[in-house]
Every structure is written in C-alpha cells, then in structure tokens.
Amino acid sequence: MGLSTVAPLWGAPGLLLTIALHLALYLRPAQAWAPVHRDYCVLGAGPAGLQMAYFLQRAGRDYMVFERAPVPGSFFTRYPRHRKLISINKRYTGKTNAEFNLRHDWNSLLSHDPRLLFRHYSDAYYPDANDMVRYLSDFAERLGLHVLYNTTIAHVTVNKDRGAWNGHYFILTDHRGQAYQCSVLLVATGLSVPNQVDFPGSEYVDGYESVSVDPKDFEGQNVLILGRGNSAFETAENIFSVTNFIHMLSRSRVRLSWATHYVGDLRAINNGLLDTYQLKSLDGLLESDLTDLAIVKDHKGKFHITLKLFMEEFFNQSSDAIPLPQDNNDNFAMRVAYDRVIRCLGWKFDFSIFSKSLRLSSGSELSEKYPLVRASYESKGSRGLFILGTASHSVDYRKSAGGFIHGFRYTVRAVHRLLEQRHHGVAWPSTEHPITHLASAIIRRINEASGLYQMFSVLADVVLLKENATTFEYLEEFPMQMLAQLETITGKRARHGLFVINMEYGRNYSGPDKDVFFSDRSVGHMEDAWLSNFLHPVIYYYRHLPTEQEVRFRPAGWPLPRPSALHHVVEDFLTDWTAPVGHILPLRRFLENCLDTDLRSFYAESCFLFALTHQKLPPFCQQGYLRTQGLVGTESLRQHGVESGLLWDSATMGQNQGASDQRPGDHGPGGHPLAPGPPVSPFNSNKEEL
Amino acid sequence: MMPSSFSVFRAGISFVMMCIFYTSAVDSPELSPQTFFSTLQPGKATLVYFCQAESPRTSMFLEELNEAAKPLQDYGISVAKVNCVTEETSRYCGSEKDLIKAYLFRGNIPLREFPTDTLFDVDAILAHVLFALLFNEVKYITTLGDLQNIENALKGKRNIAFSYVRAIGTPEHRAVMEAAFVYGTTYQFVLTTEIAVLESIGPEDIEYPHLYFFYCKQVLDLTQPCRRILMKQSLTTLNIHRFIKTMEAPLLTEVAGDPTQVSTVHLQLGLPLVFIVGQQATYEADRTTAEWVAWRLLGKAGVLLLLRDSLEVDIPHDTNVIIRRAEEDTQVEFLALSHIDLIVFHLESTMNVEEMVKYEDMAELNIEIQDDEVEETVYRDRKRQLPLELTLELTEETFHATVTASDSIVLFYAGWQAVSMAFLQSYIDVAIKLKGTSTMLLARVNCADWSHVCTEQNVTEFPVVKMYKEGQNPVSYTGMLGTEDLLKFIQLNRISCPVNITSVQEAEEYLNGELYKDLISYSSMSVLGLFSPTMTRAKEEFTEAGSYLKGYVTTGIYSEEDVLRLSSKYTVTLPALLLARHKEGKIESIPLVNVHVHDIVQIITNASLETFPEITVENLPTYLRLQKPLLILFSDGGIDLQHEKTILRLAKKKYLDSVTPCWLNLKKTPVGRGVLQAYFGTLPPLPLLVVVNLHSGGHVFAFPSDQAVTKQNLLLWLKKLEAGLESPIKVLPAQEWKPPLPAYDFLSMMDAAASEHLARKVPECIKETDMHESDKEQPDDKSAITEESIGTSKMKHSSRSSWLEEIKKPLRHDNQEL
C-alpha cells in the first residue's frame, strides 16, 4: 500500500522512493517484516484451487492456498441461489472402468482416492449445492491440502528479482498486511463480480445475488428478467408458475446447450419458460441491447421500459413526463408496466486486486469477463502467473468445458505438468512402446480417456515417433494450441513426426440455430467418417512439428494446422470405438500409410514362414516373434484362420496345391507368399506434399 | 476368334456411321392419309404422325420427330407425317382438333399408338419405338420373381442383359434399346423401372441406372445362380456395346508370346491388359489365381495368363504381373505385387482422368476387408464360450488382496484387443492343463474394465503376464505367447531359482534328474553352480543370473564345505558350472572366471542351444540370434539316422561352425511346406538339405538331389558355397513391409467437398462436363434449399426481435448499431 500511495505524493523518484519503502516497511505489524516465501501460491480454495493443490501436494511441492472464506468452495455456499447444480452426477454407466466413468461425472475432482468421487456425496442427478460444499471441504481435509482460510489477499504485485524462477516474485498482501512472496502464482478466484449493466433506472433492478427466492414474493406480478443464461432461466423456473407473466430480455438470441454442445448455454433442465412461451402462454423472450434501455418508475411504483436516449432529452423531468416507446408505436412489445425487474447477467473476473505491473488484461469482446491467457493458461502479461478454473475459460469459451469442474480439472493437471517440467525438470509423463502397439494405445485412450472427452478440441493426446518409427512415446492431454511449443513444455523431442489425437464434433453441427435432430445426422459407414457429427476421435499426422505461425494461421474452423494426413474414426452411438472392422481396421490402415509400414499382427507360424522366406519381417514379427514373444495361437483359432483364407492350410499344402477353391488370400499368385508389395502411395511419399 | 468378333463389331459401327451420312439430308415426307397407306411396305416399320393443324404445341413435337427421323432410319424405321386437314378424315386422325397422335405400323398393321406427350424428345421417340418393336427381345418385368423366372428358364441356354432405368423414354432407356436392337437375338434383354428389383440384386448405389450381365449359359446346375457382372460405366450406347463385347470375350486367355505384342479385343476397346505371370510348375494354381483376377476385372480389363517357361523374351525376375494399357504412348509395366487387390488398385489408380476412381470405389479395394489374421480369427471365434471360470477374474477391489494372499499369475488383457484375446485362449488352455495340480493361482484382469489396476501395475500394452510371489517383486513373463511356453514357465517357477542344494548326494540327484523328475520335460538342461563357501561375490552374481533365467532354465547352487568333492569329480576349478543335459545323459563343466551376471546368463543361454536341433516355430528365433546361415535338413517325418550321424560328426569336428545346422520335421512343423514351396515353387522330394543365408543376401542353396548326403559330398558342397561357386536357387525378397492397402484419404475428400461447395456458389463456372455430376448432388441441393428457407424464416423472426430498432428510428440521433 505504502508504495503506490505515498510515492506520488512525494513526487520525486530515486532516493525518496527508498525512504517510502523504508516507511512502508516500518509501519507494518511486527510479524510481517519478512514476507513468507512459497514456490507456489494458489489464490482461491474453490474446485480449481483445490485441484491444483492436490497435484502440488502429490508432487511434494512447496505451496499454499489462500482463501478468504472459512471454508473451501464458498461460492457454492450462496450460488446457485436456488441450490440446484446443473452439473450431472451420473452414478451409473453400466461400466466399471473408473477413467471412463469420469466422462460422465461432472462434479468430482481428480484424485487417487476413490472415496472422493462425487457420487458418494449425492444421489441426485442434479445435486444440491450444499453437497458440493461438503464435498470440497472433505477433499481439502482428507487429502491434507495446505489452505490458509480467512485470508483475503488484498493486493498482488510483482517484484523483479534475477534469482527468481521467472525473473520476478509475486508479492501478495493479505488483509492483515502480511506479505507472501511467490515464485509462481496460480489464480483460481473464479468469476466473483456480478455483471452489471449501467443504464438509467438500473437502481430499480433486483440482482440475482440478492433477489428473493421465495415464489410467494412474486405472486400475481409482472416480472421482467434481464439476461438469458442459466441463472436467468433458473430464476424464471422458480417463479413462473405464480407470476402473471415473465418477460426475458437479453442482447442475443437464446442458445440452447443441446444445440451448441456447450454446457454453459441454456440447459434443458432450466428451459420450462421456453416451453410456455412457444405454447402461447403469456411469458415471452425479447432481444435487445440492455445498454440502450432505461427503466422509469411511475407514481404507482411500477416500472416502464423506455430508451436511454429518450431519458437524455428529458433527464430533468418527472418520471411520468418521460416519453415511452408506445407513445409513438402503440404496439410496442414491452408496453406493460412491470412489478419487478431482475438482473441475471452472470459474473466476471475480479481484476481489482492485481497491480498494473502484472499486466493482467481482460479478453476480447467475446470473453471480456475473463482475463487474457495463452493456451497454456499462463498470463500473456507476466510469466509465472497462471489462471486456473472458471476464470481460465477464455481459452475455450463457448467451445469446450474449460470453465467448468469437469473440464478444468484436466487443464489444471496440464498446467501442473507444464510447471513440473519448467521448474523441476520432470518431463511430461509418457509411456514408450513398440510401433505395433500404436493402434492399441490410441484405441484404449479414445475409449476411456475422460480428459480428451470432456476437454475435446482443447486437450489432445500426442504420439511422438522415435527415429525410424519403430517405437513411439505417448503423451496424454496436452493443450493442443501449444503444439508448436511442445518440446519446451514437455521436455520431449518431436523430430520424427507426430500424431495428435483429438475429439471433435462435426464441423457444422453445433450452433444456436442448428437443427441437431435432422434426419441424416448420424454417419454409419467408416468411409463417411469425416462427415461424423457427434463427438468422435480425429487423428492428425504431422511429419514435422507445426510452427507457431502454422498454428496461429491455421485454416478457419480447424483446431490445428492442416496435417500431412488426417483420420476420422466414425462416430459411434455408444461411444464405443472398438469394432474390429468399423473402427480399428481403418485406423490401422491410416497409421500404416502414415508410417509406410505394415502394422498387421501375425501368428508365430506366419512369422516363422516369413522369417525363412523373406529377408525382412513385418514389425509385429520383428518386435514379437524374433524376441521369442510370438503369438502361438490355439487350434480353433488356426482353424478359423484357414477358413478365412488368411492362414496357411498346411494340411493340404503341397498335396493338392492350387486347389480350385483356394481363396487367393494374402499370399498372392503362385501359391507362395510373395514379397511385400510396392508402396501404395503412402501419405509419407513426397508427391502428397501439400 | 477374338479378333474376328471384334471386326464384326467395328463393321457394325461403321455401317451406322455411313447411314447417318446417307440419311442426313432426309426429311420426313408429308403425305395425305390415302397416299400414306399405299406407301406402306409389308414388314417395314413406320412411325406415322397424324395431325389436324399446325399449332405451337405440335410444332415442338414435329421438330423432335424430324430430328428422330435420321436415327430411326438407321434401324430401318421410316417416319411419315399425314395431314388430316387436306384430305378426307381417316379414323387415325381422331376428332378433336389439336389432338395429335402417332402410330407405329409394321407393314400396314398398326402395332402401337403413342400419345405424343410420351414422345417428348428424340431419346423418348427412339426408346419407345424400339421398345415396341423389340417386344420379344426385351422383357419388361416388375418383380424379382419375374426376373428369377427368366433366369431359371435361360440357365444353360442364353445369357441375360438386365437393366434398370429410372423411367421409360429416358436417354439410358434408349441406349439399352439400341443395344437390344443389335444384341437382342444373342442375349435376352430384361428391363425394369422398379427400383425394388434392383435393390434385391445388389448393394450398389441404386439411384443410377444399372446394367448387369448374367452368365446363365454355362450354368448347368439349375440350383446354381447365374454369375452377375455389373457394368460400372454410365449407360450410353457405346458403353453398353463395349461392355457386352468384353462379356463375350473369353474370361482368360493363355498366351505364350511377347506381352508387348499380344492384342485382344480389350485393347481395341481401350481397356488395359493384365498378364498374370506364372510358370509351368505351378500352372494349376496360377490359372486359378488368374481366373479369380479375371472375374474381378471383368469389364474393366482383359486378363491373360503368361507362362514364364514358354516365353522367349526376358521379363524381370520377380515380376508376377504385367500391365499393358491401351494408350499407345504408355509403357508396359512390370510389377511385383503381393496381393491381388493391388492389381485392381494399381490399375484403377493410374487410369486416366475420366476413369479416375472416385473414393466411393475404395471399398472395392477391399480396404474394408480384414487382412489381419489375428483380428479376423479372434473375431470369427467370438461366439465360442471359453471356460473362463477356470481363471479368477480380478477387479479393482480384489486385485491387491488376491495377489498378496497367494502366489499368482495374472494375465492383463483388453477385451477389444485381438492379440490379447487370442492369447487368452492359450491362457485358458494352461488353466485346463493345470487344473487341480498347481499351487499357483491363475488370474486375469480385463483392462478395458479395470483400467486403473492395469495402469497401477504399469501395464500399458496388451497382453502382459505377471507373476506375483510373496516377498518378491512381480516378474513379467517374456516368453512365447502360447500354452507350452507359459506352462513351462509356471512349472519351472515352482522351485526357487537357483535352488539351494545341501549335500553332494542331493547334487548328484539334481544332476541326474532324479531330484526334479517332473520338471525334466520342461527343462532339458539343469545348471549347477559350484562355489566354495567363501566366494560370496561370485555366488551373488550367479544367484542373480539364476533368478533372471527363472522360468526358462533350472539352476541350482552348491557351496558346502565339501564342494571340492564335486569339482574334482568333474575336474574343474572353482567357481564352476555343471551343465547336465538329461536327454543325452551328459554332464559338462565350465569354469567361471571373473564373470558377471550378464556373462553367466550368456553362457547358460548358449549352452542350452543344441548342436543339431529340430527347428520349430517356437525355437527358430533362438537360433536366428546366432546370425549364421541355416543349414536345414527338411524331412517328412522323423530324421534319417544316417543323415543325423553325418551332420553331427561334421559338427563335432567343427566343420560346420560357419552355419547353424538344424533339421525340420514337416509332420511336426507343417508350415515348412510353405517354406519349401517358396524356395522351389513346388514340393521337392524329401529329405533335402538347404542352406538359407538370411542375414546377408537372402540366398537359398539346395544340396544337389542326385548326390548322397555323405561327409565328403556335404563338405565339398559347403566349400563351394563359401567360395561362391554355387548359384542360389532362390533369392529371398528384401523389400520392406509396406502398407498392405491404402487408407481412406479424408483430407482429399474434404478438399473435394470444399471445392464442390465453391463451385456451387459460382454456378456459371460449371463446365458442361460437370452437368452429370451436378445431377447426382440432388440431396445436397435440397439441403441448400432448406438452408435458404431457414434463412427466410429467420428473417421473419427478426422482424419481431428488432422491435426496438423500429421504434427508435423516428427519434434516433446517431446511427449506432444495436
């Protein structure tokens, strides 16, 4: 405090500044003389803050979480006002795979403790907010996370220091004047400031945060609700059965989440009023920019809607003299008088505690309620400052789930992995396998990975090929917009080509005005996989790591730059991509053609034959059979192999060779296995060059 | 035979051409009814049009009729116009003034009456007239039953040309009728406009007209269906002619001449020729293959069988397919293809732009057909019930309790992963064999269900087998994924490794196999390490090596005070290894000097190799590691003792150190036949000695079959080989294993769709040649229309939502946008 207020008064810089600093320090309470140092400081003990604390704790890092309330997740103690969470608590999926089940669990945080799954905290599909509060305090307590409650950080600034990890320390000052010096600052304060629109008469408006939730208070009233988000509809849902009518007003058209595939848009659970509006009840929806509006209170205490510019002309006059739209236009839609006007316009990030030196700015017009961050969630203004949780949603606003628990629990993990590499030399976790396991590794992940599924088109798995493409490394859930910086972020080398495994909806499927139930919406044939509409895996192959330029100037509508080759796994009604011919076979062909090799699996007997009749062996035989790990198979499988024509019928071979019913199978003309064929224009060949 | 039939066809075409020239000046004569009837010639067909008066309606029709007159002339049909106004009325003139009618006469007999609105253009006129004339040659059907009746009636008699057209009177209908005019006496033409009939025949895209050729003539067994060949090209007269010509051509031609000189009807029709290169020795098989290819390529290319032996010109050694294209300036291609589908692929991918295979045809390449033997066999076996209950299924809850409570073997697999599911069957077989006898618990974890257990156990690929023993780290099984080897691993793990021997007496029992009698069948060699009690370091190294070999070799350790009794008995200095080979009843001793774990493992592994092993699928990799050429004695059944003796004697004298001598029992390892066939093309008389140099050059040499396998002969032969004096009978192919088939190229599909989208936006850019294309895109066009209608409805809504804008206008000062 001392610095910023005292220094301008004294005017002269230099020497005087030191005095100011001295004074400021001198005036502090005794215990705050030396700032406390932490490597990692987390602001806010909400879901994102706790999630980060969990990862830091598991990695054994020096960290502290600061929380102004006496409990974690204090937002949920008050919001949502009507207490019903709209995040799904799906307790049954028919599957036991815990990773898969997280695809349908929108409330749990990530941990190793199966008791800390939200389904143990509520039976309700749309759980009560109090259960979330209970869950979060259990999470913090049971895992022994370091949280400093009742500590309000009032000011955050930055202090240059060459020795610091990022060239500066973040200095946090709490309400008691205690200072904390942090190497890395992780801001998980959520969106805490209610959005307000300033217009004449806004003082007459009830805010969502304080409006009554008792329907009795609205009986027989005309109600106008400003806003069109879930909080607006949640409020309407609560009272629309007792009001005369409800009008809802907002700038843009209503966006239904089932049409946009964005969970932040209006959820079906709240849309009762849409139903009555379209079924010619008295309720209704209107679109207009709120900033053009004005509200006039008449002598009976009723509210009238007029325009701001009318008010400007008559701003000194009594309310009854102000012209109303209906004076000119007698069928003006909102000509009735309202008993109540309620504002439900959502929240925005609290920028106030951050000093200008942090250069924390708000996002573009579309996402101005969020601070601006890179795709790695690091602030563009200060290195070492990361935004986590709901406040980090500018990265995927209106696209994916990064603003919600079921999304940001994964992005928090990604940030933690980045930090582990940057400051502790712990490379991004990965597993290494022989190339013959590539298709299986991908199939496993696209069938169970919850991070890919929830954070579709934001986090993607990356396969890094090793030299000669005989082995590969598998990295999970990398922020795909940072692909160009992959080597520095992960500490891995990507010199021999890579695959990116992403989940995507169809290109033109999502949107507020899209008919998502059109009759040909589902694609069944694998050849049409690229036309799939529902969420499905898409695999990009790059011969070289894309550059930052290529990522930035990628084609419109593409999540990544144009790859050397692309594969869509056809959408599946059950999201079960394990069909041998429908899903796995086309994927193998894609991988084979990218890598220009044969990735089929063979029984030991076939490998034996190849070993004695070819100078080179297919990778499966090289990596399995030749290392005495061949697949022997059983007699019944052999029999099927002979019937299918894929395996040698040794019994008849040589005796009646070339029998007319012998299906010309895999082994070509002449009754003996031929050499592997010439390249079939693999994606690798240069003529495919873009 | 071929060339002659072609020239007939050509003559036919030129005849038509001449007619066109000849009749180009002809205009349909206008006659009065009376004069008309007198001009009708018996047997000659005439299309007559009676008109009352010229009207705008009739003039359109007359223009079309005039135009149709020339092509109708080609088919011997004349056209006449009768004016009903000028003369007395005929009954054909009708009563109403502007009603116009056309009649088809044969001689003076009216065959059919056409309402003129059916004769809307030249195509319709020709189609209808020919249809009426060829009533017998072209059967019109409406149900599948009709088609089957015709098919059954013609089996063994005639072939059928069956076509579906969208409607009567369309251009494709005309094309079919024109073909029927030429071929109607040779083949039975069948026509339908019922899409249901087509649907029941084939899965092809049913929106377009189709023509099938049914091979019924050679079907003698009435229960057999006729083979059907679909014509891929669009239905035009020329395409149908060409197609039928290729159907008439023999399926497969055998040629002996130079492939660059051979010509068949295909080449003259602009279709490529595909030569399948075979040899006399494998004639039957080659012919079968060629026939199969011929069926696949019927209508697309001519297929010929070329026997290499009968050929005078030189063709490259590894060539098995030769492609010669009809275009004059193209080279003859010599190819070595591994798969029949590749022939089709190669042919179509390099065809000219008009014939360019669109991606729809990719399915034809069979890229959607499983070519992975493991995937396919597991899939085919999916319905078999395995006795899974013989192994314990572990879950997240039970895993830890189980593996800590008892010694367990756990198979980690994934239900969707074929290799691990194939191995699961072997695993169950192990369980069946061990049922009730083993103290080891056999368990399994399906990682598709219990992902976290697998990740926690560091299992990230499938299948993995791990052994959990109390107080020890889990051990991964690294042997062959089969019943025998896994069983051996489990059995040998019953004893500790190395096992601690406590007396000289026990050591002797251990060495002669008495101690672990039941294990001898799993490990033919027992290793005993001899150490004096003070050699702690060497003992540690040996113990580690023993535990490394655990489950593969039996090892024991003896280091009592009286160890010298053993070392002196086997005349070896301590520390030492004793190797007991139970089969041969021999005990070998090897002194250990300054050796580390790795060296000990190496010594034992090498010692476990036999001098003259029977090579099997399971043990080949072990012998391949020696990186030496294989000297294989192929034997149909047990080995000839004389041969065995000879080779063993040579090996003992170190004459065979440059090779790995081994023998192969075709009865036990039947796939050896495949190997022989690859070397010799056919199965040679056995026994047979072969040297295969896999590691350098891939040369295969055969010991001369006219020589006896004696010491001298063999040595001489091997010396000649070393000196490079023998020529190989076969050079093994050295190609890399490339993708067996192409993948869907989704990028190109997206690009094509994007450019189509662009083209639609700029309709004036559509070229004439694209017109046909744009026909196909009706569904897309429809969606464009709905999009537009959505757009207009959006507009309507917006008039309501912009209420504010409306009322603001009168008072607004600035034009700030909403």
Short mmCIF file of C-alpha atoms in Angstrom, two decimals, chain B residues 265-449:
data_model
loop_
_atom_site.label_atom_id
_atom_site.label_comp_id
_atom_site.label_asym_id
_atom_site.label_seq_id
_atom_site.Cartn_x
_atom_site.Cartn_y
_atom_site.Cartn_z
CA VAL B 265 -10.50 -57.21 -78.09
CA HIS B 266 -9.92 -55.38 -74.81
CA LEU B 267 -7.06 -53.37 -76.12
CA GLN B 268 -9.07 -52.39 -79.17
CA LEU B 269 -11.88 -51.29 -76.88
CA GLY B 270 -9.49 -49.08 -74.98
CA LEU B 271 -9.19 -51.36 -71.97
CA PRO B 272 -5.86 -52.40 -70.45
CA LEU B 273 -4.45 -55.92 -70.48
CA VAL B 274 -3.30 -57.63 -67.31
CA PHE B 275 -0.85 -60.51 -67.69
CA ILE B 276 -0.52 -62.86 -64.76
CA VAL B 277 2.95 -64.34 -64.93
CA GLY B 278 3.05 -67.97 -63.92
CA GLN B 279 5.17 -70.97 -64.65
CA GLN B 280 4.60 -74.47 -65.82
CA ALA B 281 5.35 -75.95 -62.42
CA THR B 282 2.58 -74.07 -60.69
CA TYR B 283 0.27 -73.96 -63.67
CA GLU B 284 -2.91 -75.02 -61.86
CA ALA B 285 -2.54 -72.55 -59.04
CA ASP B 286 -1.55 -69.77 -61.37
CA ARG B 287 -4.53 -70.42 -63.56
CA THR B 288 -6.85 -70.32 -60.55
CA THR B 289 -5.38 -67.04 -59.48
CA ALA B 290 -5.62 -65.62 -62.95
CA GLU B 291 -9.24 -66.69 -63.24
CA TRP B 292 -10.02 -65.04 -59.97
CA VAL B 293 -8.37 -61.84 -61.14
CA ALA B 294 -10.26 -62.11 -64.41
CA TRP B 295 -13.58 -62.22 -62.64
CA ARG B 296 -12.60 -59.24 -60.58
CA LEU B 297 -11.57 -57.25 -63.63
CA LEU B 298 -14.31 -58.40 -65.96
CA GLY B 299 -15.47 -55.42 -67.98
CA LYS B 300 -12.51 -53.38 -66.84
CA ALA B 301 -9.54 -55.13 -68.35
CA GLY B 302 -8.53 -58.21 -70.24
CA VAL B 303 -6.71 -60.86 -68.23
CA LEU B 304 -4.16 -63.19 -69.73
CA LEU B 305 -2.04 -65.94 -68.30
CA LEU B 306 1.56 -65.89 -69.38
CA LEU B 307 3.83 -68.80 -68.58
CA ARG B 308 7.35 -67.71 -67.92
CA ASP B 309 8.81 -71.02 -69.08
CA SER B 310 7.27 -70.75 -72.51
CA LEU B 311 8.45 -67.25 -73.00
CA GLU B 312 11.37 -66.32 -75.17
CA VAL B 313 11.60 -62.68 -74.26
CA ASP B 314 13.11 -61.69 -70.96
CA ILE B 315 10.92 -60.33 -68.23
CA PRO B 316 12.28 -59.17 -64.88
CA HIS B 317 12.93 -61.92 -62.41
CA ASP B 318 10.46 -61.04 -59.67
CA THR B 319 7.67 -59.83 -61.93
CA ASN B 320 4.36 -61.54 -61.38
CA VAL B 321 2.03 -59.08 -63.07
CA ILE B 322 2.41 -57.17 -66.32
CA ILE B 323 0.06 -54.39 -67.26
CA ARG B 324 -0.26 -53.05 -70.75
CA ARG B 325 -2.51 -50.11 -71.38
CA ALA B 326 -4.49 -49.25 -74.46
CA GLU B 327 -3.00 -45.78 -74.79
CA GLU B 328 -0.27 -46.01 -77.37
CA ASP B 329 2.37 -43.94 -75.67
CA THR B 330 2.30 -45.80 -72.37
CA GLN B 331 4.99 -48.18 -71.25
CA VAL B 332 4.34 -51.79 -70.42
CA GLU B 333 4.57 -52.09 -66.62
CA PHE B 334 6.35 -54.98 -64.95
CA LEU B 335 5.18 -55.34 -61.39
CA ALA B 336 5.80 -57.50 -58.36
CA LEU B 337 2.60 -57.32 -56.37
CA SER B 338 1.95 -59.07 -53.10
CA HIS B 339 -1.79 -59.01 -53.18
CA ILE B 340 -4.47 -59.42 -55.78
CA ASP B 341 -6.25 -56.31 -54.60
CA LEU B 342 -3.16 -54.39 -55.51
CA ILE B 343 -3.64 -55.29 -59.15
CA VAL B 344 -7.05 -53.68 -59.09
CA PHE B 345 -5.72 -50.78 -57.11
CA HIS B 346 -2.78 -50.28 -59.40
CA LEU B 347 -4.96 -50.46 -62.44
CA GLU B 348 -7.54 -48.02 -61.25
CA SER B 349 -5.32 -45.53 -59.52
CA THR B 350 -3.37 -44.87 -62.67
CA MET B 351 -6.23 -44.87 -65.11
CA ASN B 352 -6.84 -41.67 -66.98
CA VAL B 353 -8.85 -38.87 -65.51
CA GLU B 354 -12.16 -39.93 -66.97
CA GLU B 355 -11.88 -43.33 -65.41
CA MET B 356 -10.35 -41.93 -62.25
CA VAL B 357 -11.64 -43.93 -59.35
CA LYS B 358 -13.54 -41.77 -57.04
CA TYR B 359 -13.20 -42.52 -53.40
CA GLU B 360 -16.52 -44.37 -53.42
CA ASP B 361 -14.75 -47.11 -55.24
CA MET B 362 -12.22 -47.51 -52.50
CA ALA B 363 -14.48 -50.06 -50.94
CA GLU B 364 -13.80 -52.21 -53.95
CA LEU B 365 -10.17 -52.39 -52.99
CA ASN B 366 -11.25 -54.42 -50.04
CA ILE B 367 -9.70 -51.94 -47.69
CA GLU B 368 -12.71 -52.62 -45.55
CA ILE B 369 -11.99 -56.33 -45.51
CA GLN B 370 -9.97 -57.59 -42.60
CA ASP B 371 -6.50 -58.67 -43.64
CA ASP B 372 -5.10 -59.11 -40.16
CA GLU B 373 -5.11 -62.82 -39.39
CA VAL B 374 -5.21 -62.38 -35.63
CA GLU B 375 -8.06 -59.86 -35.70
CA GLU B 376 -10.02 -61.98 -38.14
CA THR B 377 -9.60 -65.30 -36.34
CA VAL B 378 -10.46 -63.81 -32.97
CA TYR B 379 -13.49 -62.16 -34.49
CA ARG B 380 -14.64 -65.40 -36.10
CA ASP B 381 -14.21 -67.18 -32.80
CA ARG B 382 -16.06 -64.57 -30.76
CA LYS B 383 -19.13 -66.66 -30.13
CA ARG B 384 -17.30 -69.61 -28.64
CA GLN B 385 -17.77 -69.91 -24.90
CA LEU B 386 -14.41 -70.24 -23.17
CA PRO B 387 -14.24 -71.87 -19.75
CA LEU B 388 -13.18 -68.53 -18.30
CA GLU B 389 -14.22 -69.63 -14.84
CA LEU B 390 -11.02 -71.69 -14.63
CA THR B 391 -9.17 -68.44 -14.08
CA LEU B 392 -10.07 -65.90 -11.46
CA GLU B 393 -11.23 -62.54 -12.74
CA LEU B 394 -9.75 -59.77 -10.63
CA THR B 395 -11.22 -56.32 -10.10
CA GLU B 396 -10.09 -53.06 -8.60
CA GLU B 397 -11.37 -54.27 -5.25
CA THR B 398 -9.99 -57.81 -5.28
CA PHE B 399 -6.67 -57.39 -7.06
CA HIS B 400 -4.42 -56.47 -4.17
CA ALA B 401 -5.94 -58.86 -1.69
CA THR B 402 -5.59 -61.74 -4.15
CA VAL B 403 -2.03 -61.28 -5.33
CA THR B 404 -0.77 -60.74 -1.81
CA ALA B 405 -2.66 -63.71 -0.40
CA SER B 406 -1.26 -66.33 -2.78
CA ASP B 407 1.33 -66.81 -5.49
CA SER B 408 -0.45 -65.76 -8.64
CA ILE B 409 -0.01 -65.47 -12.35
CA VAL B 410 -2.05 -62.61 -13.75
CA LEU B 411 -2.89 -62.05 -17.40
CA PHE B 412 -3.62 -58.44 -18.25
CA TYR B 413 -5.63 -58.18 -21.43
CA ALA B 414 -8.21 -55.97 -23.08
CA GLY B 415 -11.47 -57.33 -24.40
CA TRP B 416 -11.17 -55.34 -27.61
CA GLN B 417 -7.54 -56.15 -28.33
CA ALA B 418 -7.27 -59.13 -30.64
CA VAL B 419 -3.74 -60.28 -29.81
CA SER B 420 -4.51 -60.39 -26.11
CA MET B 421 -7.80 -62.17 -26.75
CA ALA B 422 -6.01 -64.77 -28.87
CA PHE B 423 -3.56 -65.30 -26.04
CA LEU B 424 -6.38 -65.50 -23.51
CA GLN B 425 -7.36 -68.76 -25.22
CA SER B 426 -3.90 -70.22 -24.67
CA TYR B 427 -4.04 -68.98 -21.11
CA ILE B 428 -7.29 -70.83 -20.54
CA ASP B 429 -5.65 -73.93 -22.04
CA VAL B 430 -2.89 -73.61 -19.46
CA ALA B 431 -5.55 -73.39 -16.77
CA ILE B 432 -7.18 -76.54 -18.11
CA LYS B 433 -3.86 -78.40 -18.05
CA LEU B 434 -3.02 -77.23 -14.56
CA LYS B 435 -6.49 -77.76 -13.17
CA GLY B 436 -6.20 -79.00 -9.62
CA THR B 437 -2.45 -79.58 -9.75
CA SER B 438 -0.87 -76.19 -9.33
CA THR B 439 -0.35 -74.12 -6.23
CA MET B 440 -0.11 -71.10 -8.48
CA LEU B 441 -3.34 -69.13 -8.81
CA LEU B 442 -4.24 -68.25 -12.38
CA ALA B 443 -5.99 -64.91 -12.56
CA ARG B 444 -6.78 -62.29 -15.18
CA VAL B 445 -7.64 -58.61 -15.36
CA ASN B 446 -9.60 -57.12 -18.23
CA CYS B 447 -8.02 -53.72 -18.61
CA ALA B 448 -10.98 -52.48 -20.61
CA ASP B 449 -12.95 -52.76 -17.37
#
